[in-house]
């Protein structure tokens, strides 16, 4: 298996599914290993590694990645990434 970061579309879909699963709004949950792998790859790709973060910090970061991926403007994306 090739270990490569997800495309933006794959990352967006994984984050959307993860958030839906956490809120209980899905009937087809992802396997936990696939869920964490997709989220970790998306966060690492767009915001850098998250080693040493608390669970709360990782959750905040997940929400940030979702906002960042849904933002179309490159200027807004840069501002969001700099803010975090």
Coordinates of C-alpha atoms in Angstrom, one line a residue:
X1 CA 0.0 0.0 0.0
X2 CA 1.3 3.4 -0.9
X3 CA 1.3 5.9 1.9
X4 CA 0.4 9.2 0.5
X5 CA -1.6 12.2 1.7
X6 CA -5.2 12.4 0.6
X7 CA -6.4 14.7 -2.1
X8 CA -8.4 17.7 -0.9
X9 CA -11.6 16.0 -2.0
X10 CA -10.8 12.8 -0.1
X11 CA -9.8 14.8 3.0
X12 CA -13.0 16.9 2.8
X13 CA -15.1 13.7 2.5
X14 CA -13.3 12.0 5.4
X15 CA -13.7 15.0 7.6
X16 CA -17.4 15.4 6.8
X17 CA -18.0 11.7 7.5
X18 CA -16.0 11.9 10.7
X19 CA -18.0 14.9 12.0
X20 CA -21.3 13.2 11.0
X21 CA -20.3 10.1 12.8
X22 CA -19.3 12.0 15.9
X23 CA -22.7 13.8 15.9
X24 CA -24.6 10.6 15.3
X25 CA -25.9 11.6 11.9
X26 CA -24.8 8.6 9.8
X27 CA -25.9 5.0 9.3
X28 CA -22.7 3.8 7.8
X29 CA -19.8 4.4 10.3
X30 CA -16.3 4.3 9.1
X31 CA -14.0 1.7 10.6
X32 CA -12.1 3.4 13.5
X33 CA -8.7 2.8 12.0
X34 CA -9.8 4.3 8.6
X35 CA -11.4 7.2 10.3
X36 CA -8.4 8.2 12.4
X37 CA -6.0 7.6 9.5
X38 CA -8.0 9.8 7.1
X39 CA -8.3 12.6 9.7
X40 CA -4.6 12.4 10.7
X41 CA -3.5 12.6 7.1
X42 CA -5.8 15.5 6.4
X43 CA -4.6 17.4 9.5
X44 CA -1.0 16.7 8.9
X45 CA -1.2 17.7 5.3
X46 CA -2.9 21.0 5.9
X47 CA -1.7 22.1 9.3
X48 CA 1.4 20.1 10.1
X49 CA 1.9 17.3 12.7
X50 CA -0.2 17.1 15.8
X51 CA 2.1 15.1 18.1
X52 CA 1.8 16.0 21.7
X53 CA -1.6 17.6 21.5
X54 CA -4.5 16.9 23.9
X55 CA -7.7 15.4 22.7
X56 CA -9.4 18.8 23.0
X57 CA -6.7 20.4 20.9
X58 CA -7.0 17.7 18.3
X59 CA -10.8 18.2 18.1
X60 CA -10.4 22.0 17.7
X61 CA -7.9 21.3 15.0
X62 CA -10.3 18.9 13.2
X63 CA -13.0 21.6 13.2
X64 CA -10.4 24.1 11.9
X65 CA -9.4 21.7 9.0
X66 CA -13.1 21.3 8.1
X67 CA -13.5 25.1 7.9
X68 CA -10.3 25.4 5.9
X69 CA -11.3 22.8 3.4
X70 CA -14.7 24.4 2.9
X71 CA -13.2 27.8 2.3
X72 CA -12.7 28.6 -1.4
X73 CA -10.7 31.8 -1.1
X74 CA -6.9 31.3 -1.0
X75 CA -6.5 34.5 1.0
X76 CA -9.0 33.3 3.6
X77 CA -7.3 29.9 3.7
X78 CA -4.0 31.5 4.4
X79 CA -5.5 33.7 7.2
X80 CA -7.1 30.6 8.8
X81 CA -3.9 28.6 8.7
X82 CA -1.9 31.6 10.1
X83 CA -4.5 32.1 12.8
X84 CA -4.3 28.5 14.0

